[in-house]
Amino acid sequence: MYESLQHEVIIIFYESDNRPSKQSLDESRPTHFPSFQISCIDAAQPFDYESHLKNHYIQSTSLKIAILGFGNFGQFLSKAFLRHHHTLLAYSRTNYTDLANQLGVSFYSDPNDLFEQHPDVVLLSTSILSTETLLQKLPFQRLRRNTLFVDVLSVKEFPRNLFLKYLPPDFDILCTHPMFGPESAKTSWAGLPFVYDKVRIGDEENRVKRCDKFLGIFEKEGCRMVEMSCMEHDKYAAGSQFVTHTMGRVLEKFGLESSPINTKGYETLLNLVENTKGDSFDLYYGLFMYNQNALEQLERLDMAFESIKKDLFGRLHEVYRKQLFGDNGEVDKKMNLPQKLLGNGSLIEPPLDNVRQDGS
Ligand code: NAP
């Protein structure tokens, strides 16, 4: 391969007016050196098309992303964004300069300075509870018109309404929820759900492309992309995510401990505690406070727990009665049937026929 890079070199000397010099044309001083060869290994080429094209591609696909809130989740996201060659800037109330430098993120302690860098995307990764206070003091006037605002809050209707209330009408809005975190997506994001709602994206090609480029990061990481309204998200998330976090916290308080005979089910519970205990209480409280469906789910959980206790104590009661009164003691047959909760928390009464059949 290197043979093709060997060159014969012909040297011709030129005068300053570009005429070949006498000296070089002199017969006694041959201008042709047949034995003189340069063997080049990895010589710099006058124009490296490959790297030029690569740089051009990176520039055309990369975004300047400003992350507001450089805590647990903000840092986690920025590592992935950097893998995709985006330029990262960050602002947070805590000074993360050293950590940001290590990661390759430019850190700003003042949002004015950050916004003067004119990011393409401003991504909100603050706690749910602090979102409104932060939005109220952001210097939007320093940004370019129609900057894209994105949030990653674990509730969706709340930031959507805040964005619509506080952002200038020219700005684009994308509400998202990556439904995973630093614990659950430690090794890969492949197959994990990413929910998004294009709340307000302008028609112009560059605005549509900018939004697609941002979503492309999660697509390329292999996320399962789910487009749904913020309202739908909150309905589903209260029944799944809020319940998951609640059970994780209850079990953590309960004090689960690993044993030498862990079953698979028990391992699942230990993993649940592990996955949820890293999240701040602010996050959990935000799920409760700012998802209007959460309270109902908490009440249903409470009633389900009470109902199960009732089933257990009902049976125990039956055993005691049999011991006290013998087999002839009247037993409430309904007690033996598993009971389910309706969506509104009321109990599904078993039909009387069933009671008779089951009891016969
Ligand atoms: P978090 O406790 O919900 O939020 C911590 C972040 O909020 C930090 O950047 C913190 O800034 C900032 N913050 C808190 N109080 C503030 C205040 N009064 N003023 C200004 N900033 C304040 O924990 P997180 O895990 O990093 O979550 C960030 C966001 O991502 C949340 O909205 C959460 O719902 C969402 N999310 C989290 C996960 C997850 O797995 N962790 C997954 C999906 C979505 P400082 O660090 O500078 O104090």
PDB file of N, CA, C and O and ligand atoms in Angstrom, residues 68-75 91-96 124-131 133-134 137 152-155 177-184 241 278-284 287, ligand 1:
ATOM      1  N   LEU A  68     -30.796  23.429  31.576  1.00  0.00           N
ATOM      2  CA  LEU A  68     -31.058  24.185  32.814  1.00  0.00           C
ATOM      3  C   LEU A  68     -31.392  23.172  33.903  1.00  0.00           C
ATOM      4  O   LEU A  68     -32.362  22.431  33.777  1.00  0.00           O
ATOM      5  N   GLY A  69     -30.554  23.117  34.943  1.00  0.00           N
ATOM      6  CA  GLY A  69     -30.706  22.099  35.988  1.00  0.00           C
ATOM      7  C   GLY A  69     -29.729  20.980  35.704  1.00  0.00           C
ATOM      8  O   GLY A  69     -30.039  20.037  34.988  1.00  0.00           O
ATOM      9  N   PHE A  70     -28.503  21.129  36.270  1.00  0.00           N
ATOM     10  CA  PHE A  70     -27.446  20.171  35.945  1.00  0.00           C
ATOM     11  C   PHE A  70     -27.260  19.171  37.093  1.00  0.00           C
ATOM     12  O   PHE A  70     -26.152  18.845  37.479  1.00  0.00           O
ATOM     13  N   GLY A  71     -28.385  18.720  37.647  1.00  0.00           N
ATOM     14  CA  GLY A  71     -28.333  17.727  38.735  1.00  0.00           C
ATOM     15  C   GLY A  71     -28.209  16.324  38.176  1.00  0.00           C
ATOM     16  O   GLY A  71     -27.694  16.114  37.074  1.00  0.00           O
ATOM     17  N   ASN A  72     -28.728  15.372  38.949  1.00  0.00           N
ATOM     18  CA  ASN A  72     -28.647  13.951  38.615  1.00  0.00           C
ATOM     19  C   ASN A  72     -29.033  13.652  37.158  1.00  0.00           C
ATOM     20  O   ASN A  72     -28.245  13.110  36.386  1.00  0.00           O
ATOM     21  N   PHE A  73     -30.222  14.064  36.777  1.00  0.00           N
ATOM     22  CA  PHE A  73     -30.725  13.704  35.453  1.00  0.00           C
ATOM     23  C   PHE A  73     -30.112  14.563  34.340  1.00  0.00           C
ATOM     24  O   PHE A  73     -29.848  14.074  33.247  1.00  0.00           O
ATOM     25  N   GLY A  74     -29.870  15.831  34.640  1.00  0.00           N
ATOM     26  CA  GLY A  74     -29.252  16.717  33.647  1.00  0.00           C
ATOM     27  C   GLY A  74     -27.873  16.202  33.236  1.00  0.00           C
ATOM     28  O   GLY A  74     -27.520  16.196  32.054  1.00  0.00           O
ATOM     29  N   GLN A  75     -27.104  15.739  34.204  1.00  0.00           N
ATOM     30  CA  GLN A  75     -25.761  15.206  33.904  1.00  0.00           C
ATOM     31  C   GLN A  75     -25.862  13.920  33.097  1.00  0.00           C
ATOM     32  O   GLN A  75     -25.115  13.696  32.136  1.00  0.00           O
ATOM     33  N   TYR A  91     -26.587  25.399  32.950  1.00  0.00           N
ATOM     34  CA  TYR A  91     -26.753  26.356  34.052  1.00  0.00           C
ATOM     35  C   TYR A  91     -27.433  25.617  35.201  1.00  0.00           C
ATOM     36  O   TYR A  91     -28.310  24.785  34.982  1.00  0.00           O
ATOM     37  N   SER A  92     -27.006  25.896  36.427  1.00  0.00           N
ATOM     38  CA  SER A  92     -27.664  25.324  37.604  1.00  0.00           C
ATOM     39  C   SER A  92     -27.445  26.256  38.776  1.00  0.00           C
ATOM     40  O   SER A  92     -26.529  27.080  38.742  1.00  0.00           O
ATOM     41  N   ARG A  93     -28.293  26.117  39.814  1.00  0.00           N
ATOM     42  CA  ARG A  93     -28.082  27.034  40.966  1.00  0.00           C
ATOM     43  C   ARG A  93     -26.804  26.636  41.733  1.00  0.00           C
ATOM     44  O   ARG A  93     -26.118  27.473  42.289  1.00  0.00           O
ATOM     45  N   THR A  94     -26.461  25.346  41.742  1.00  0.00           N
ATOM     46  CA  THR A  94     -25.206  24.888  42.352  1.00  0.00           C
ATOM     47  C   THR A  94     -24.085  25.057  41.322  1.00  0.00           C
ATOM     48  O   THR A  94     -24.336  24.914  40.121  1.00  0.00           O
ATOM     49  N   ASN A  95     -22.864  25.345  41.817  1.00  0.00           N
ATOM     50  CA  ASN A  95     -21.760  25.521  40.871  1.00  0.00           C
ATOM     51  C   ASN A  95     -21.152  24.160  40.495  1.00  0.00           C
ATOM     52  O   ASN A  95     -20.511  23.520  41.321  1.00  0.00           O
ATOM     53  N   TYR A  96     -21.385  23.733  39.248  1.00  0.00           N
ATOM     54  CA  TYR A  96     -20.882  22.435  38.779  1.00  0.00           C
ATOM     55  C   TYR A  96     -19.718  22.600  37.800  1.00  0.00           C
ATOM     56  O   TYR A  96     -19.495  21.732  36.958  1.00  0.00           O
ATOM     57  N   LEU A 124     -35.058  21.931  29.885  1.00  0.00           N
ATOM     58  CA  LEU A 124     -35.326  22.109  31.314  1.00  0.00           C
ATOM     59  C   LEU A 124     -35.258  20.774  32.036  1.00  0.00           C
ATOM     60  O   LEU A 124     -36.052  19.877  31.742  1.00  0.00           O
ATOM     61  N   SER A 125     -34.298  20.643  32.960  1.00  0.00           N
ATOM     62  CA  SER A 125     -34.177  19.398  33.724  1.00  0.00           C
ATOM     63  C   SER A 125     -34.109  19.722  35.220  1.00  0.00           C
ATOM     64  O   SER A 125     -33.364  19.117  35.969  1.00  0.00           O
ATOM     65  N   THR A 126     -34.887  20.721  35.612  1.00  0.00           N
ATOM     66  CA  THR A 126     -34.936  21.110  37.023  1.00  0.00           C
ATOM     67  C   THR A 126     -35.968  20.250  37.740  1.00  0.00           C
ATOM     68  O   THR A 126     -36.747  19.549  37.099  1.00  0.00           O
ATOM     69  N   SER A 127     -35.983  20.343  39.062  1.00  0.00           N
ATOM     70  CA  SER A 127     -37.003  19.608  39.803  1.00  0.00           C
ATOM     71  C   SER A 127     -38.366  20.167  39.403  1.00  0.00           C
ATOM     72  O   SER A 127     -38.482  21.358  39.052  1.00  0.00           O
ATOM     73  N   ILE A 128     -39.374  19.310  39.476  1.00  0.00           N
ATOM     74  CA  ILE A 128     -40.727  19.737  39.082  1.00  0.00           C
ATOM     75  C   ILE A 128     -41.137  20.950  39.929  1.00  0.00           C
ATOM     76  O   ILE A 128     -41.694  21.931  39.435  1.00  0.00           O
ATOM     77  N   LEU A 129     -40.800  20.877  41.217  1.00  0.00           N
ATOM     78  CA  LEU A 129     -41.239  21.903  42.167  1.00  0.00           C
ATOM     79  C   LEU A 129     -40.652  23.285  41.860  1.00  0.00           C
ATOM     80  O   LEU A 129     -41.290  24.299  42.117  1.00  0.00           O
ATOM     81  N   SER A 130     -39.415  23.316  41.307  1.00  0.00           N
ATOM     82  CA  SER A 130     -38.761  24.625  41.111  1.00  0.00           C
ATOM     83  C   SER A 130     -38.988  25.198  39.717  1.00  0.00           C
ATOM     84  O   SER A 130     -38.523  26.300  39.408  1.00  0.00           O
ATOM     85  N   THR A 131     -39.706  24.473  38.866  1.00  0.00           N
ATOM     86  CA  THR A 131     -39.823  24.871  37.461  1.00  0.00           C
ATOM     87  C   THR A 131     -40.414  26.271  37.273  1.00  0.00           C
ATOM     88  O   THR A 131     -39.860  27.093  36.537  1.00  0.00           O
ATOM     89  N   THR A 133     -40.701  28.841  39.368  1.00  0.00           N
ATOM     90  CA  THR A 133     -39.851  29.931  39.895  1.00  0.00           C
ATOM     91  C   THR A 133     -38.724  30.212  38.909  1.00  0.00           C
ATOM     92  O   THR A 133     -38.379  31.375  38.651  1.00  0.00           O
ATOM     93  N   LEU A 134     -38.137  29.149  38.363  1.00  0.00           N
ATOM     94  CA  LEU A 134     -37.021  29.327  37.431  1.00  0.00           C
ATOM     95  C   LEU A 134     -37.492  30.020  36.148  1.00  0.00           C
ATOM     96  O   LEU A 134     -36.874  30.991  35.693  1.00  0.00           O
ATOM     97  N   LYS A 137     -37.817  33.761  36.069  1.00  0.00           N
ATOM     98  CA  LYS A 137     -36.675  34.700  36.068  1.00  0.00           C
ATOM     99  C   LYS A 137     -35.696  34.483  34.907  1.00  0.00           C
ATOM    100  O   LYS A 137     -34.586  34.997  34.939  1.00  0.00           O
ATOM    101  N   VAL A 152     -37.989  17.744  30.372  1.00  0.00           N
ATOM    102  CA  VAL A 152     -37.934  16.286  30.583  1.00  0.00           C
ATOM    103  C   VAL A 152     -38.602  15.932  31.916  1.00  0.00           C
ATOM    104  O   VAL A 152     -38.288  14.904  32.525  1.00  0.00           O
ATOM    105  N   LEU A 153     -39.483  16.800  32.374  1.00  0.00           N
ATOM    106  CA  LEU A 153     -40.099  16.569  33.688  1.00  0.00           C
ATOM    107  C   LEU A 153     -40.950  15.291  33.672  1.00  0.00           C
ATOM    108  O   LEU A 153     -41.537  14.953  32.641  1.00  0.00           O
ATOM    109  N   SER A 154     -41.041  14.654  34.841  1.00  0.00           N
ATOM    110  CA  SER A 154     -41.763  13.376  34.908  1.00  0.00           C
ATOM    111  C   SER A 154     -43.277  13.544  34.924  1.00  0.00           C
ATOM    112  O   SER A 154     -43.996  12.558  34.929  1.00  0.00           O
ATOM    113  N   VAL A 155     -43.755  14.778  35.006  1.00  0.00           N
ATOM    114  CA  VAL A 155     -45.184  15.046  34.783  1.00  0.00           C
ATOM    115  C   VAL A 155     -45.238  15.920  33.533  1.00  0.00           C
ATOM    116  O   VAL A 155     -44.257  16.603  33.222  1.00  0.00           O
ATOM    117  N   HIS A 177     -40.782  13.046  28.036  1.00  0.00           N
ATOM    118  CA  HIS A 177     -40.460  12.326  29.266  1.00  0.00           C
ATOM    119  C   HIS A 177     -39.683  11.048  28.920  1.00  0.00           C
ATOM    120  O   HIS A 177     -40.277  10.061  28.490  1.00  0.00           O
ATOM    121  N   PRO A 178     -38.356  11.114  29.099  1.00  0.00           N
ATOM    122  CA  PRO A 178     -37.599   9.871  28.951  1.00  0.00           C
ATOM    123  C   PRO A 178     -37.964   8.985  30.150  1.00  0.00           C
ATOM    124  O   PRO A 178     -37.688   9.369  31.276  1.00  0.00           O
ATOM    125  N   MET A 179     -38.608   7.848  29.898  1.00  0.00           N
ATOM    126  CA  MET A 179     -39.145   7.080  31.035  1.00  0.00           C
ATOM    127  C   MET A 179     -38.116   6.081  31.554  1.00  0.00           C
ATOM    128  O   MET A 179     -38.335   4.867  31.585  1.00  0.00           O
ATOM    129  N   PHE A 180     -36.971   6.654  31.912  1.00  0.00           N
ATOM    130  CA  PHE A 180     -35.868   5.863  32.471  1.00  0.00           C
ATOM    131  C   PHE A 180     -34.921   6.844  33.153  1.00  0.00           C
ATOM    132  O   PHE A 180     -35.061   8.066  32.977  1.00  0.00           O
ATOM    133  N   GLY A 181     -34.002   6.302  33.927  1.00  0.00           N
ATOM    134  CA  GLY A 181     -33.092   7.190  34.650  1.00  0.00           C
ATOM    135  C   GLY A 181     -31.703   6.598  34.764  1.00  0.00           C
ATOM    136  O   GLY A 181     -31.434   5.526  34.204  1.00  0.00           O
ATOM    137  N   PRO A 182     -30.833   7.284  35.514  1.00  0.00           N
ATOM    138  CA  PRO A 182     -29.447   6.836  35.610  1.00  0.00           C
ATOM    139  C   PRO A 182     -29.323   5.397  36.137  1.00  0.00           C
ATOM    140  O   PRO A 182     -28.377   4.700  35.787  1.00  0.00           O
ATOM    141  N   GLU A 183     -30.273   4.949  36.938  1.00  0.00           N
ATOM    142  CA  GLU A 183     -30.201   3.574  37.461  1.00  0.00           C
ATOM    143  C   GLU A 183     -30.764   2.578  36.459  1.00  0.00           C
ATOM    144  O   GLU A 183     -30.110   1.607  36.095  1.00  0.00           O
ATOM    145  N   SER A 184     -32.001   2.861  36.001  1.00  0.00           N
ATOM    146  CA  SER A 184     -32.672   1.883  35.139  1.00  0.00           C
ATOM    147  C   SER A 184     -32.070   1.826  33.734  1.00  0.00           C
ATOM    148  O   SER A 184     -32.285   0.859  33.011  1.00  0.00           O
ATOM    149  N   GLN A 241     -46.046   4.845  36.841  1.00  0.00           N
ATOM    150  CA  GLN A 241     -44.828   5.400  37.436  1.00  0.00           C
ATOM    151  C   GLN A 241     -45.027   5.802  38.900  1.00  0.00           C
ATOM    152  O   GLN A 241     -44.195   5.478  39.761  1.00  0.00           O
ATOM    153  N   GLY A 278     -32.595   6.102  44.465  1.00  0.00           N
ATOM    154  CA  GLY A 278     -31.646   7.136  44.020  1.00  0.00           C
ATOM    155  C   GLY A 278     -32.352   8.443  43.674  1.00  0.00           C
ATOM    156  O   GLY A 278     -31.723   9.496  43.604  1.00  0.00           O
ATOM    157  N   ASP A 279     -33.644   8.385  43.432  1.00  0.00           N
ATOM    158  CA  ASP A 279     -34.366   9.602  43.044  1.00  0.00           C
ATOM    159  C   ASP A 279     -34.674  10.465  44.268  1.00  0.00           C
ATOM    160  O   ASP A 279     -34.983   9.944  45.342  1.00  0.00           O
ATOM    161  N   SER A 280     -34.619  11.774  44.061  1.00  0.00           N
ATOM    162  CA  SER A 280     -34.819  12.681  45.196  1.00  0.00           C
ATOM    163  C   SER A 280     -36.278  12.652  45.651  1.00  0.00           C
ATOM    164  O   SER A 280     -37.175  12.292  44.873  1.00  0.00           O
ATOM    165  N   PHE A 281     -36.505  13.055  46.908  1.00  0.00           N
ATOM    166  CA  PHE A 281     -37.890  13.110  47.400  1.00  0.00           C
ATOM    167  C   PHE A 281     -38.651  14.205  46.653  1.00  0.00           C
ATOM    168  O   PHE A 281     -39.849  14.076  46.412  1.00  0.00           O
ATOM    169  N   ASP A 282     -37.923  15.263  46.241  1.00  0.00           N
ATOM    170  CA  ASP A 282     -38.549  16.343  45.444  1.00  0.00           C
ATOM    171  C   ASP A 282     -39.197  15.768  44.191  1.00  0.00           C
ATOM    172  O   ASP A 282     -40.285  16.180  43.799  1.00  0.00           O
ATOM    173  N   LEU A 283     -38.475  14.827  43.572  1.00  0.00           N
ATOM    174  CA  LEU A 283     -39.005  14.234  42.340  1.00  0.00           C
ATOM    175  C   LEU A 283     -40.311  13.489  42.650  1.00  0.00           C
ATOM    176  O   LEU A 283     -41.331  13.687  41.993  1.00  0.00           O
ATOM    177  N   TYR A 284     -40.255  12.666  43.695  1.00  0.00           N
ATOM    178  CA  TYR A 284     -41.438  11.876  44.068  1.00  0.00           C
ATOM    179  C   TYR A 284     -42.608  12.783  44.462  1.00  0.00           C
ATOM    180  O   TYR A 284     -43.746  12.583  44.037  1.00  0.00           O
ATOM    181  N   LEU A 287     -44.224  14.224  41.477  1.00  0.00           N
ATOM    182  CA  LEU A 287     -45.128  13.278  40.799  1.00  0.00           C
ATOM    183  C   LEU A 287     -46.500  13.307  41.455  1.00  0.00           C
ATOM    184  O   LEU A 287     -47.521  13.182  40.794  1.00  0.00           O
TER     185      LEU A 287
HETATM  186  P1  NAP B   1     -34.778  16.485  40.964  1.00  0.00           P
HETATM  187  O1  NAP B   1     -34.588  16.493  42.419  1.00  0.00           O
HETATM  188  O2  NAP B   1     -36.141  16.281  40.453  1.00  0.00           O
HETATM  189  O3  NAP B   1     -34.169  17.832  40.342  1.00  0.00           O
HETATM  190  C1  NAP B   1     -32.868  18.266  40.658  1.00  0.00           C
HETATM  191  C2  NAP B   1     -32.541  19.442  39.782  1.00  0.00           C
HETATM  192  O4  NAP B   1     -33.408  20.545  40.056  1.00  0.00           O
HETATM  193  C3  NAP B   1     -31.139  19.916  40.005  1.00  0.00           C
HETATM  194  O5  NAP B   1     -30.583  20.305  38.778  1.00  0.00           O
HETATM  195  C4  NAP B   1     -31.326  21.122  40.926  1.00  0.00           C
HETATM  196  O6  NAP B   1     -30.323  22.075  40.751  1.00  0.00           O
HETATM  197  C5  NAP B   1     -32.616  21.686  40.419  1.00  0.00           C
HETATM  198  N1  NAP B   1     -33.317  22.417  41.476  1.00  0.00           N
HETATM  199  C6  NAP B   1     -33.919  21.910  42.570  1.00  0.00           C
HETATM  200  N2  NAP B   1     -34.480  22.891  43.314  1.00  0.00           N
HETATM  201  C7  NAP B   1     -34.204  24.051  42.662  1.00  0.00           C
HETATM  202  C8  NAP B   1     -34.505  25.412  42.921  1.00  0.00           C
HETATM  203  N3  NAP B   1     -35.205  25.797  43.993  1.00  0.00           N
HETATM  204  N4  NAP B   1     -34.070  26.331  42.020  1.00  0.00           N
HETATM  205  C9  NAP B   1     -33.362  25.973  40.919  1.00  0.00           C
HETATM  206  N5  NAP B   1     -33.043  24.695  40.633  1.00  0.00           N
HETATM  207  C10 NAP B   1     -33.461  23.749  41.492  1.00  0.00           C
HETATM  208  O7  NAP B   1     -33.808  15.330  40.408  1.00  0.00           O
HETATM  209  P2  NAP B   1     -33.346  14.876  38.952  1.00  0.00           P
HETATM  210  O8  NAP B   1     -33.323  13.398  39.032  1.00  0.00           O
HETATM  211  O9  NAP B   1     -32.117  15.571  38.557  1.00  0.00           O
HETATM  212  O10 NAP B   1     -34.543  15.265  37.956  1.00  0.00           O
HETATM  213  C11 NAP B   1     -34.527  16.408  37.158  1.00  0.00           C
HETATM  214  C12 NAP B   1     -35.780  16.426  36.302  1.00  0.00           C
HETATM  215  O11 NAP B   1     -35.776  15.294  35.424  1.00  0.00           O
HETATM  216  C13 NAP B   1     -37.062  16.321  37.138  1.00  0.00           C
HETATM  217  O12 NAP B   1     -38.017  17.187  36.608  1.00  0.00           O
HETATM  218  C14 NAP B   1     -37.482  14.877  36.958  1.00  0.00           C
HETATM  219  O13 NAP B   1     -38.884  14.733  37.057  1.00  0.00           O
HETATM  220  C15 NAP B   1     -36.979  14.569  35.543  1.00  0.00           C
HETATM  221  N6  NAP B   1     -36.669  13.155  35.296  1.00  0.00           N
HETATM  222  C16 NAP B   1     -35.867  12.493  36.155  1.00  0.00           C
HETATM  223  C17 NAP B   1     -35.616  11.133  35.935  1.00  0.00           C
HETATM  224  C18 NAP B   1     -34.716  10.360  36.854  1.00  0.00           C
HETATM  225  O14 NAP B   1     -34.640   9.139  36.708  1.00  0.00           O
HETATM  226  N7  NAP B   1     -34.013  10.955  37.759  1.00  0.00           N
HETATM  227  C19 NAP B   1     -36.162  10.497  34.816  1.00  0.00           C
HETATM  228  C20 NAP B   1     -36.974  11.225  33.943  1.00  0.00           C
HETATM  229  C21 NAP B   1     -37.217  12.561  34.187  1.00  0.00           C
HETATM  230  P3  NAP B   1     -28.969  22.017  41.596  1.00  0.00           P
HETATM  231  O15 NAP B   1     -28.409  20.630  41.373  1.00  0.00           O
HETATM  232  O16 NAP B   1     -28.160  23.084  40.988  1.00  0.00           O
HETATM  233  O17 NAP B   1     -29.314  22.236  43.023  1.00  0.00           O
END
